[in-house]
JSON list of C-alpha atoms in Angstrom, two decimals:
[
{"chain": "A", "resi": 1, "resn": "GLU", "atom": "CA", "xyz": [-67.89, 7.16, 40.87]},
{"chain": "A", "resi": 2, "resn": "GLU", "atom": "CA", "xyz": [-64.32, 5.83, 40.71]},
{"chain": "A", "resi": 3, "resn": "ALA", "atom": "CA", "xyz": [-65.55, 3.03, 37.55]},
{"chain": "A", "resi": 4, "resn": "LEU", "atom": "CA", "xyz": [-66.65, 6.72, 35.50]},
{"chain": "A", "resi": 5, "resn": "SER", "atom": "CA", "xyz": [-63.37, 8.19, 36.45]},
{"chain": "A", "resi": 6, "resn": "LYS", "atom": "CA", "xyz": [-61.92, 5.09, 34.66]},
{"chain": "A", "resi": 7, "resn": "ASP", "atom": "CA", "xyz": [-64.31, 5.68, 31.42]},
{"chain": "A", "resi": 8, "resn": "PRO", "atom": "CA", "xyz": [-65.56, 8.98, 32.02]},
{"chain": "A", "resi": 9, "resn": "LYS", "atom": "CA", "xyz": [-67.26, 8.74, 28.65]},
{"chain": "A", "resi": 10, "resn": "ASN", "atom": "CA", "xyz": [-68.80, 5.15, 29.45]},
{"chain": "A", "resi": 11, "resn": "ASP", "atom": "CA", "xyz": [-72.62, 5.83, 28.57]},
{"chain": "A", "resi": 12, "resn": "ALA", "atom": "CA", "xyz": [-73.77, 2.99, 31.22]},
{"chain": "A", "resi": 13, "resn": "LYS", "atom": "CA", "xyz": [-71.84, 4.12, 33.88]},
{"chain": "A", "resi": 14, "resn": "LEU", "atom": "CA", "xyz": [-72.55, 7.63, 33.38]},
{"chain": "A", "resi": 15, "resn": "LEU", "atom": "CA", "xyz": [-76.70, 6.84, 33.78]},
{"chain": "A", "resi": 16, "resn": "GLN", "atom": "CA", "xyz": [-76.22, 4.13, 36.41]},
{"chain": "A", "resi": 17, "resn": "LEU", "atom": "CA", "xyz": [-74.58, 7.40, 38.51]},
{"chain": "A", "resi": 18, "resn": "ALA", "atom": "CA", "xyz": [-76.74, 10.14, 37.23]},
{"chain": "A", "resi": 19, "resn": "ARG", "atom": "CA", "xyz": [-79.80, 7.83, 38.61]},
{"chain": "A", "resi": 20, "resn": "LEU", "atom": "CA", "xyz": [-78.05, 6.37, 41.60]},
{"chain": "A", "resi": 21, "resn": "TYR", "atom": "CA", "xyz": [-77.69, 10.69, 42.15]},
{"chain": "A", "resi": 22, "resn": "GLU", "atom": "CA", "xyz": [-81.27, 11.96, 41.62]},
{"chain": "A", "resi": 23, "resn": "ARG", "atom": "CA", "xyz": [-82.72, 9.12, 44.04]},
{"chain": "A", "resi": 24, "resn": "ALA", "atom": "CA", "xyz": [-80.02, 10.43, 46.19]},
{"chain": "A", "resi": 25, "resn": "ASN", "atom": "CA", "xyz": [-81.65, 13.95, 45.77]},
{"chain": "A", "resi": 26, "resn": "LYS", "atom": "CA", "xyz": [-79.03, 15.48, 44.22]},
{"chain": "A", "resi": 27, "resn": "ARG", "atom": "CA", "xyz": [-79.87, 17.07, 40.73]},
{"chain": "A", "resi": 28, "resn": "PRO", "atom": "CA", "xyz": [-77.69, 19.37, 39.47]},
{"chain": "A", "resi": 29, "resn": "GLN", "atom": "CA", "xyz": [-75.46, 16.73, 39.78]},
{"chain": "A", "resi": 30, "resn": "ALA", "atom": "CA", "xyz": [-77.65, 14.28, 38.40]},
{"chain": "A", "resi": 31, "resn": "LEU", "atom": "CA", "xyz": [-78.77, 16.75, 35.42]},
{"chain": "A", "resi": 32, "resn": "GLU", "atom": "CA", "xyz": [-74.59, 17.61, 35.12]},
{"chain": "A", "resi": 33, "resn": "LEU", "atom": "CA", "xyz": [-74.03, 13.33, 33.93]},
{"chain": "A", "resi": 34, "resn": "TYR", "atom": "CA", "xyz": [-77.15, 13.64, 31.87]},
{"chain": "A", "resi": 35, "resn": "LYS", "atom": "CA", "xyz": [-75.80, 16.55, 29.88]},
{"chain": "A", "resi": 36, "resn": "ARG", "atom": "CA", "xyz": [-72.48, 14.86, 29.47]},
{"chain": "A", "resi": 37, "resn": "ARG", "atom": "CA", "xyz": [-74.21, 11.33, 28.05]},
{"chain": "A", "resi": 38, "resn": "VAL", "atom": "CA", "xyz": [-75.97, 13.52, 25.20]},
{"chain": "A", "resi": 39, "resn": "ALA", "atom": "CA", "xyz": [-72.51, 15.83, 24.35]},
{"chain": "A", "resi": 40, "resn": "ALA", "atom": "CA", "xyz": [-70.74, 12.61, 24.32]},
{"chain": "A", "resi": 41, "resn": "ALA", "atom": "CA", "xyz": [-73.74, 11.04, 21.80]},
{"chain": "A", "resi": 42, "resn": "ALA", "atom": "CA", "xyz": [-76.16, 13.80, 20.57]},
{"chain": "A", "resi": 43, "resn": "ASP", "atom": "CA", "xyz": [-77.67, 10.35, 18.18]},
{"chain": "A", "resi": 44, "resn": "ASN", "atom": "CA", "xyz": [-78.71, 9.03, 21.63]},
{"chain": "A", "resi": 45, "resn": "LEU", "atom": "CA", "xyz": [-82.24, 9.34, 21.93]},
{"chain": "A", "resi": 46, "resn": "ASP", "atom": "CA", "xyz": [-82.44, 7.49, 25.10]},
{"chain": "A", "resi": 47, "resn": "ALA", "atom": "CA", "xyz": [-80.14, 10.64, 27.17]},
{"chain": "A", "resi": 48, "resn": "LEU", "atom": "CA", "xyz": [-82.23, 13.46, 25.17]},
{"chain": "A", "resi": 49, "resn": "ARG", "atom": "CA", "xyz": [-85.31, 11.23, 26.90]},
{"chain": "A", "resi": 50, "resn": "ASP", "atom": "CA", "xyz": [-83.56, 11.60, 30.14]},
{"chain": "A", "resi": 51, "resn": "LEU", "atom": "CA", "xyz": [-81.95, 15.26, 30.26]},
{"chain": "A", "resi": 52, "resn": "ALA", "atom": "CA", "xyz": [-85.95, 16.12, 29.19]},
{"chain": "A", "resi": 53, "resn": "SER", "atom": "CA", "xyz": [-87.05, 13.94, 32.48]},
{"chain": "A", "resi": 54, "resn": "ALA", "atom": "CA", "xyz": [-84.04, 15.28, 34.34]},
{"chain": "A", "resi": 55, "resn": "TYR", "atom": "CA", "xyz": [-85.14, 19.40, 33.18]},
{"chain": "A", "resi": 56, "resn": "LYS", "atom": "CA", "xyz": [-88.65, 18.49, 34.09]},
{"chain": "A", "resi": 57, "resn": "ALA", "atom": "CA", "xyz": [-87.75, 17.11, 37.32]},
{"chain": "A", "resi": 58, "resn": "ALA", "atom": "CA", "xyz": [-85.50, 19.74, 38.49]},
{"chain": "A", "resi": 59, "resn": "ARG", "atom": "CA", "xyz": [-88.39, 22.37, 37.39]},
{"chain": "A", "resi": 60, "resn": "GLN", "atom": "CA", "xyz": [-85.63, 23.87, 34.67]},
{"chain": "A", "resi": 61, "resn": "ILE", "atom": "CA", "xyz": [-88.40, 24.34, 32.54]},
{"chain": "A", "resi": 62, "resn": "ASP", "atom": "CA", "xyz": [-87.21, 26.27, 29.55]},
{"chain": "A", "resi": 63, "resn": "GLU", "atom": "CA", "xyz": [-83.87, 23.29, 29.08]},
{"chain": "A", "resi": 64, "resn": "ALA", "atom": "CA", "xyz": [-87.39, 20.89, 28.88]},
{"chain": "A", "resi": 65, "resn": "ILE", "atom": "CA", "xyz": [-89.27, 22.46, 26.56]},
{"chain": "A", "resi": 66, "resn": "GLU", "atom": "CA", "xyz": [-86.34, 22.53, 24.55]},
{"chain": "A", "resi": 67, "resn": "THR", "atom": "CA", "xyz": [-85.36, 18.99, 24.49]},
{"chain": "A", "resi": 68, "resn": "TRP", "atom": "CA", "xyz": [-88.35, 17.58, 24.28]},
{"chain": "A", "resi": 69, "resn": "ASN", "atom": "CA", "xyz": [-89.28, 19.95, 20.97]},
{"chain": "A", "resi": 70, "resn": "LEU", "atom": "CA", "xyz": [-85.68, 18.54, 20.15]},
{"chain": "A", "resi": 71, "resn": "LEU", "atom": "CA", "xyz": [-87.10, 15.27, 20.23]},
{"chain": "A", "resi": 72, "resn": "VAL", "atom": "CA", "xyz": [-90.14, 15.83, 17.92]},
{"chain": "A", "resi": 73, "resn": "GLU", "atom": "CA", "xyz": [-87.68, 16.94, 15.85]},
{"chain": "A", "resi": 74, "resn": "LYS", "atom": "CA", "xyz": [-85.36, 13.50, 15.71]},
{"chain": "A", "resi": 75, "resn": "ASP", "atom": "CA", "xyz": [-87.55, 11.16, 16.41]},
{"chain": "A", "resi": 76, "resn": "LYS", "atom": "CA", "xyz": [-91.11, 11.56, 14.56]},
{"chain": "A", "resi": 77, "resn": "ASN", "atom": "CA", "xyz": [-91.83, 7.45, 15.22]},
{"chain": "A", "resi": 78, "resn": "ARG", "atom": "CA", "xyz": [-93.08, 8.85, 19.38]},
{"chain": "A", "resi": 79, "resn": "ALA", "atom": "CA", "xyz": [-93.21, 12.86, 18.07]},
{"chain": "A", "resi": 80, "resn": "VAL", "atom": "CA", "xyz": [-96.74, 11.96, 20.07]},
{"chain": "A", "resi": 81, "resn": "GLY", "atom": "CA", "xyz": [-95.10, 10.54, 23.16]},
{"chain": "A", "resi": 82, "resn": "TYR", "atom": "CA", "xyz": [-92.92, 14.05, 23.54]},
{"chain": "A", "resi": 83, "resn": "THR", "atom": "CA", "xyz": [-95.54, 16.68, 22.38]},
{"chain": "A", "resi": 84, "resn": "GLN", "atom": "CA", "xyz": [-97.64, 14.93, 25.24]},
{"chain": "A", "resi": 85, "resn": "SER", "atom": "CA", "xyz": [-94.55, 15.54, 28.21]},
{"chain": "A", "resi": 86, "resn": "LEU", "atom": "CA", "xyz": [-95.33, 19.16, 26.02]},
{"chain": "A", "resi": 87, "resn": "LEU", "atom": "CA", "xyz": [-98.40, 19.35, 27.22]},
{"chain": "A", "resi": 88, "resn": "ASP", "atom": "CA", "xyz": [-97.68, 18.28, 31.11]},
{"chain": "A", "resi": 89, "resn": "VAL", "atom": "CA", "xyz": [-94.91, 20.93, 30.99]},
{"chain": "A", "resi": 90, "resn": "HIS", "atom": "CA", "xyz": [-96.48, 23.47, 30.22]},
{"chain": "A", "resi": 91, "resn": "LEU", "atom": "CA", "xyz": [-100.56, 23.23, 31.34]},
{"chain": "A", "resi": 92, "resn": "PRO", "atom": "CA", "xyz": [-98.58, 23.42, 35.69]},
{"chain": "A", "resi": 93, "resn": "TYR", "atom": "CA", "xyz": [-97.16, 26.52, 34.83]},
{"chain": "A", "resi": 94, "resn": "ASP", "atom": "CA", "xyz": [-99.90, 28.02, 33.19]},
{"chain": "A", "resi": 95, "resn": "GLN", "atom": "CA", "xyz": [-98.78, 28.47, 30.04]},
{"chain": "A", "resi": 96, "resn": "LYS", "atom": "CA", "xyz": [-101.75, 29.08, 28.19]},
{"chain": "A", "resi": 97, "resn": "GLN", "atom": "CA", "xyz": [-101.25, 29.75, 24.73]},
{"chain": "A", "resi": 98, "resn": "GLN", "atom": "CA", "xyz": [-98.02, 27.00, 24.71]},
{"chain": "A", "resi": 99, "resn": "ALA", "atom": "CA", "xyz": [-100.82, 24.20, 26.05]},
{"chain": "A", "resi": 100, "resn": "ILE", "atom": "CA", "xyz": [-103.35, 24.81, 23.80]},
{"chain": "A", "resi": 101, "resn": "ALA", "atom": "CA", "xyz": [-101.16, 25.01, 20.99]},
{"chain": "A", "resi": 102, "resn": "THR", "atom": "CA", "xyz": [-99.42, 21.85, 21.63]},
{"chain": "A", "resi": 103, "resn": "ALA", "atom": "CA", "xyz": [-102.46, 20.08, 22.56]},
{"chain": "A", "resi": 104, "resn": "GLU", "atom": "CA", "xyz": [-103.32, 20.90, 19.19]},
{"chain": "A", "resi": 105, "resn": "LYS", "atom": "CA", "xyz": [-100.23, 19.28, 17.70]},
{"chain": "A", "resi": 106, "resn": "ILE", "atom": "CA", "xyz": [-100.60, 16.39, 19.35]},
{"chain": "A", "resi": 107, "resn": "VAL", "atom": "CA", "xyz": [-104.59, 16.48, 17.82]},
{"chain": "A", "resi": 108, "resn": "SER", "atom": "CA", "xyz": [-102.35, 17.46, 14.28]},
{"chain": "A", "resi": 109, "resn": "LEU", "atom": "CA", "xyz": [-100.08, 14.16, 14.80]},
{"chain": "A", "resi": 110, "resn": "ALA", "atom": "CA", "xyz": [-102.95, 12.21, 15.44]},
{"chain": "A", "resi": 111, "resn": "PRO", "atom": "CA", "xyz": [-106.09, 13.20, 14.38]},
{"chain": "A", "resi": 112, "resn": "ALA", "atom": "CA", "xyz": [-108.10, 9.84, 14.82]},
{"chain": "A", "resi": 113, "resn": "ASP", "atom": "CA", "xyz": [-106.34, 9.65, 18.06]},
{"chain": "A", "resi": 114, "resn": "PRO", "atom": "CA", "xyz": [-109.80, 10.04, 20.95]},
{"chain": "A", "resi": 115, "resn": "GLU", "atom": "CA", "xyz": [-107.13, 11.16, 23.33]},
{"chain": "A", "resi": 116, "resn": "ALA", "atom": "CA", "xyz": [-105.56, 13.73, 21.83]},
{"chain": "A", "resi": 117, "resn": "ARG", "atom": "CA", "xyz": [-109.06, 15.38, 20.82]},
{"chain": "A", "resi": 118, "resn": "LEU", "atom": "CA", "xyz": [-109.46, 14.72, 24.80]},
{"chain": "A", "resi": 119, "resn": "ASP", "atom": "CA", "xyz": [-106.25, 16.56, 25.15]},
{"chain": "A", "resi": 120, "resn": "LEU", "atom": "CA", "xyz": [-107.19, 19.65, 23.54]},
{"chain": "A", "resi": 121, "resn": "ALA", "atom": "CA", "xyz": [-110.57, 19.45, 25.17]},
{"chain": "A", "resi": 122, "resn": "GLN", "atom": "CA", "xyz": [-108.71, 19.54, 29.12]},
{"chain": "A", "resi": 123, "resn": "ALA", "atom": "CA", "xyz": [-106.85, 21.80, 27.73]},
{"chain": "A", "resi": 124, "resn": "LEU", "atom": "CA", "xyz": [-108.81, 24.77, 25.88]},
{"chain": "A", "resi": 125, "resn": "GLY", "atom": "CA", "xyz": [-111.56, 23.97, 29.10]},
{"chain": "A", "resi": 126, "resn": "LEU", "atom": "CA", "xyz": [-108.79, 24.20, 31.63]},
{"chain": "A", "resi": 127, "resn": "TYR", "atom": "CA", "xyz": [-108.83, 28.32, 29.57]},
{"chain": "A", "resi": 128, "resn": "LEU", "atom": "CA", "xyz": [-112.11, 29.10, 29.40]},
{"chain": "A", "resi": 129, "resn": "ASP", "atom": "CA", "xyz": [-112.80, 28.05, 25.85]},
{"chain": "A", "resi": 130, "resn": "PHE", "atom": "CA", "xyz": [-115.74, 26.28, 26.43]},
{"chain": "A", "resi": 131, "resn": "ASP", "atom": "CA", "xyz": [-117.27, 25.77, 23.06]},
{"chain": "A", "resi": 132, "resn": "ARG", "atom": "CA", "xyz": [-113.87, 25.12, 21.17]},
{"chain": "A", "resi": 133, "resn": "ALA", "atom": "CA", "xyz": [-113.70, 22.10, 24.38]},
{"chain": "A", "resi": 134, "resn": "LEU", "atom": "CA", "xyz": [-117.15, 21.12, 23.76]},
{"chain": "A", "resi": 135, "resn": "GLN", "atom": "CA", "xyz": [-116.98, 20.23, 20.19]},
{"chain": "A", "resi": 136, "resn": "GLU", "atom": "CA", "xyz": [-113.01, 18.73, 20.88]},
{"chain": "A", "resi": 137, "resn": "TYR", "atom": "CA", "xyz": [-115.27, 16.03, 23.42]},
{"chain": "A", "resi": 138, "resn": "ARG", "atom": "CA", "xyz": [-117.63, 15.23, 20.78]},
{"chain": "A", "resi": 139, "resn": "HIS", "atom": "CA", "xyz": [-114.93, 14.33, 18.02]},
{"chain": "A", "resi": 140, "resn": "ALA", "atom": "CA", "xyz": [-113.60, 12.05, 20.69]},
{"chain": "A", "resi": 141, "resn": "LEU", "atom": "CA", "xyz": [-116.82, 10.89, 21.24]},
{"chain": "A", "resi": 142, "resn": "ARG", "atom": "CA", "xyz": [-117.26, 10.05, 17.57]},
{"chain": "A", "resi": 143, "resn": "LEU", "atom": "CA", "xyz": [-113.66, 8.53, 17.19]},
{"chain": "A", "resi": 144, "resn": "ASP", "atom": "CA", "xyz": [-115.01, 6.38, 20.40]},
{"chain": "A", "resi": 145, "resn": "PRO", "atom": "CA", "xyz": [-118.65, 6.21, 21.29]},
{"chain": "A", "resi": 146, "resn": "ASN", "atom": "CA", "xyz": [-118.42, 3.18, 23.40]},
{"chain": "A", "resi": 147, "resn": "GLU", "atom": "CA", "xyz": [-115.61, 4.46, 26.23]},
{"chain": "A", "resi": 148, "resn": "PRO", "atom": "CA", "xyz": [-118.01, 5.63, 29.01]},
{"chain": "A", "resi": 149, "resn": "ASP", "atom": "CA", "xyz": [-115.21, 7.99, 31.10]},
{"chain": "A", "resi": 150, "resn": "TYR", "atom": "CA", "xyz": [-115.69, 10.16, 27.21]},
{"chain": "A", "resi": 151, "resn": "HIS", "atom": "CA", "xyz": [-118.91, 10.89, 28.12]},
{"chain": "A", "resi": 152, "resn": "ARG", "atom": "CA", "xyz": [-118.04, 11.25, 32.46]},
{"chain": "A", "resi": 153, "resn": "GLN", "atom": "CA", "xyz": [-115.40, 13.82, 31.17]},
{"chain": "A", "resi": 154, "resn": "TYR", "atom": "CA", "xyz": [-117.88, 15.57, 28.64]},
{"chain": "A", "resi": 155, "resn": "GLY", "atom": "CA", "xyz": [-120.82, 15.58, 31.04]},
{"chain": "A", "resi": 156, "resn": "ASP", "atom": "CA", "xyz": [-118.29, 17.02, 33.40]},
{"chain": "A", "resi": 157, "resn": "ALA", "atom": "CA", "xyz": [-118.29, 20.19, 30.75]},
{"chain": "A", "resi": 158, "resn": "LEU", "atom": "CA", "xyz": [-121.21, 20.81, 29.85]},
{"chain": "A", "resi": 159, "resn": "GLY", "atom": "CA", "xyz": [-122.06, 20.55, 33.80]},
{"chain": "A", "resi": 160, "resn": "ALA", "atom": "CA", "xyz": [-119.64, 23.08, 34.12]},
{"chain": "A", "resi": 161, "resn": "GLN", "atom": "CA", "xyz": [-121.59, 25.29, 31.82]},
{"chain": "A", "resi": 162, "resn": "GLN", "atom": "CA", "xyz": [-125.03, 24.75, 33.56]},
{"chain": "A", "resi": 163, "resn": "LYS", "atom": "CA", "xyz": [-125.73, 22.65, 30.83]},
{"chain": "A", "resi": 164, "resn": "TRP", "atom": "CA", "xyz": [-127.87, 20.35, 32.88]},
{"chain": "A", "resi": 165, "resn": "GLY", "atom": "CA", "xyz": [-130.13, 18.22, 30.50]},
{"chain": "A", "resi": 166, "resn": "GLU", "atom": "CA", "xyz": [-127.17, 17.60, 28.28]},
{"chain": "A", "resi": 167, "resn": "ALA", "atom": "CA", "xyz": [-124.93, 16.58, 31.10]},
{"chain": "A", "resi": 168, "resn": "ARG", "atom": "CA", "xyz": [-127.42, 14.10, 32.56]},
{"chain": "A", "resi": 169, "resn": "GLU", "atom": "CA", "xyz": [-127.29, 12.51, 29.06]},
{"chain": "A", "resi": 170, "resn": "ALA", "atom": "CA", "xyz": [-123.86, 12.09, 28.50]}
]
């Protein structure tokens, strides 16, 4: 705190103190420092990522979503990862439409990624759109037919719908 008082815009000191506050379970103070980092350098993607994570940890979901969306716009190279973080925010708070739309966006950003297909399949299955979920599991298997976990997940999804023969085969 003393070092930061001497140089209040020092990014390294802001980050260091924010992390210390987080470890001390002082989230409001940590959030304020993360916000100051972003205000001092709006193009600092690291600062935005830290702020989004801090919002999520503080369960300030609307702010976390807004910040992750801003990162998706600003950093196209990491858009898939940020969109995955958005999905991780929507799912625990049972935001059905947003979760499915976000999972669909992940697929649109990385259509050849079987993990993206699995994210979508899981979101669809969670919200009882079983036919589309099974379609996405099959798509993931076409993209990577040698991954045993994909077969297991597909089999579990089939079993949940009491399609025992197909589940056993998977």
